[in-house]
Amino acid sequence: MAVILLLILIVLTLILNIVFSFRHSSDIILQQNDSLVREFEEFRRTLTLKEPPGTAVSDERRVSTGRESVAERSSHETGSGTNPRRSEKGISQRYSSTGDNISSSRTTYPASEKLAVGETISLNETDTTEWKKVPGVGSVYASRIVGYRGLLGGFVRVEQLLEVYGIDQELFSRIAVYIEPDGNFSRLKINDSDFGELLRHPYLNYKQVKAIMSIRRRKGDLSSIRELSILDEFTSEDILRLEPYLEF
């Protein structure tokens, strides 16, 4: 029983301590708030005493005056007087003049000259510069045409341009009217050329060159293209393409 009473006393003591501490802190807070209010009132009275009577200015007027002063400072800083629109006009003029200088400084390249209707170039006697004058032919196609023509030894027919990589029937129809065949092509000496020279020709493959070299070893020089036509390595189409280029 004594233990229970002791516990009750301890609990009551703790509760009283909490209540007293809360009241004490509240009094301190109220005292601090009262002191702040008094200080604020004294500060406002001092401001009222310092300002002469009849000089009170409304907040709206102060704001407008502040805006005018900012605008005036901006106009003085830009060196355009009291008219900000004039400064904006001057800035736009400076930018436009700068743009004109930039555009005028750009390098202009003349358009490449193209052949007119009725004008032609030679099939085998023109370089890449002349080929680029053909409408529809640019630097890439001109280089391919000249390169393939060098491997062939020259074009026999205009239709051989279809064998150039990238030239289809549509493009060929557009450029064929500007090209004139000239018959200026070279022939391949089939009996004097070595294996590598024969193989470099676009119309001869490895098996065909090997067959030619075999006949030359067994029978000697070839006398006509008929000797090639009887070989299995050559088709009738191969013979038609090769015939203008072979010299016996």
Coordinates of N, CA and C in Angstrom, one line a residue, residues 114 121 131-145 158-179:
K114 N 25.3 24.0 -118.4 CA 24.7 22.8 -119.0 C 24.5 22.9 -120.5
I121 N 28.2 16.1 -126.8 CA 29.6 15.9 -126.5 C 30.0 14.6 -127.1
W131 N 31.6 16.1 -119.2 CA 30.5 15.2 -118.9 C 29.5 15.9 -117.9
K132 N 30.1 16.7 -117.0 CA 29.2 17.4 -116.1 C 28.3 18.5 -116.7
K133 N 28.6 18.8 -117.9 CA 27.7 19.7 -118.7 C 26.4 19.1 -119.2
V134 N 26.4 17.8 -119.2 CA 25.2 17.0 -119.6 C 24.2 17.1 -118.5
P135 N 23.0 17.6 -118.8 CA 21.9 17.6 -117.8 C 21.6 16.3 -117.2
G136 N 21.7 16.2 -115.9 CA 21.5 14.9 -115.2 C 22.7 14.3 -114.8
V137 N 23.9 14.8 -115.2 CA 25.2 14.2 -114.9 C 25.9 15.1 -114.0
G138 N 26.3 14.6 -112.8 CA 27.1 15.4 -111.8 C 28.5 14.9 -111.7
S139 N 29.1 15.3 -110.6 CA 30.5 14.9 -110.4 C 30.7 13.4 -110.3
V140 N 29.8 12.8 -109.5 CA 29.9 11.3 -109.3 C 29.7 10.5 -110.6
Y141 N 28.6 10.8 -111.3 CA 28.4 10.0 -112.5 C 29.5 10.3 -113.6
A142 N 30.0 11.6 -113.6 CA 31.0 11.9 -114.6 C 32.3 11.1 -114.3
S143 N 32.6 10.9 -113.0 CA 33.8 10.2 -112.6 C 33.6 8.7 -112.9
R144 N 32.5 8.2 -112.7 CA 32.2 6.7 -113.0 C 32.3 6.5 -114.5
I145 N 31.7 7.3 -115.3 CA 31.7 7.1 -116.7 C 33.1 7.1 -117.3
V158 N 26.7 4.0 -127.4 CA 26.2 4.9 -126.3 C 25.5 4.0 -125.3
E159 N 24.8 2.9 -125.7 CA 24.1 2.1 -124.8 C 24.9 1.5 -123.7
Q160 N 26.3 1.4 -123.9 CA 27.1 0.9 -122.9 C 27.2 1.7 -121.6
L161 N 26.6 2.9 -121.7 CA 26.5 3.8 -120.5 C 25.6 3.1 -119.5
L162 N 24.7 2.3 -119.9 CA 23.8 1.6 -119.0 C 24.6 0.6 -118.1
E163 N 25.8 0.3 -118.5 CA 26.7 -0.6 -117.7 C 27.4 0.1 -116.5
V164 N 27.3 1.5 -116.6 CA 27.9 2.3 -115.5 C 27.1 2.2 -114.3
Y165 N 27.7 2.0 -113.1 CA 26.9 1.8 -111.9 C 26.1 3.1 -111.6
G166 N 24.8 2.9 -111.4 CA 23.9 3.9 -111.0 C 23.1 4.5 -112.1
I167 N 23.5 4.3 -113.4 CA 22.8 4.8 -114.5 C 21.7 3.8 -114.9
D168 N 20.4 4.2 -114.7 CA 19.3 3.3 -115.1 C 18.7 3.8 -116.4
Q169 N 17.7 3.1 -116.9 CA 17.1 3.4 -118.2 C 16.5 4.8 -118.2
E170 N 16.0 5.3 -117.1 CA 15.4 6.7 -117.1 C 16.5 7.7 -117.3
L171 N 17.6 7.6 -116.5 CA 18.7 8.6 -116.7 C 19.3 8.5 -118.0
F172 N 19.5 7.2 -118.5 CA 20.1 7.1 -119.8 C 19.3 7.8 -120.9
S173 N 17.9 7.7 -120.8 CA 17.1 8.3 -121.8 C 17.2 9.8 -121.8
R174 N 17.5 10.4 -120.7 CA 17.7 11.8 -120.5 C 19.0 12.3 -121.1
I175 N 20.1 11.5 -120.9 CA 21.4 12.0 -121.3 C 21.8 11.5 -122.7
A176 N 21.2 10.5 -123.2 CA 21.6 9.9 -124.5 C 21.5 10.9 -125.7
V177 N 20.6 11.9 -125.6 CA 20.4 12.8 -126.7 C 21.6 13.8 -126.8
Y178 N 22.4 13.9 -125.7 CA 23.5 14.9 -125.7 C 24.8 14.2 -126.0
I179 N 24.8 12.9 -126.4 CA 26.1 12.2 -126.6 C 26.2 11.7 -128.0

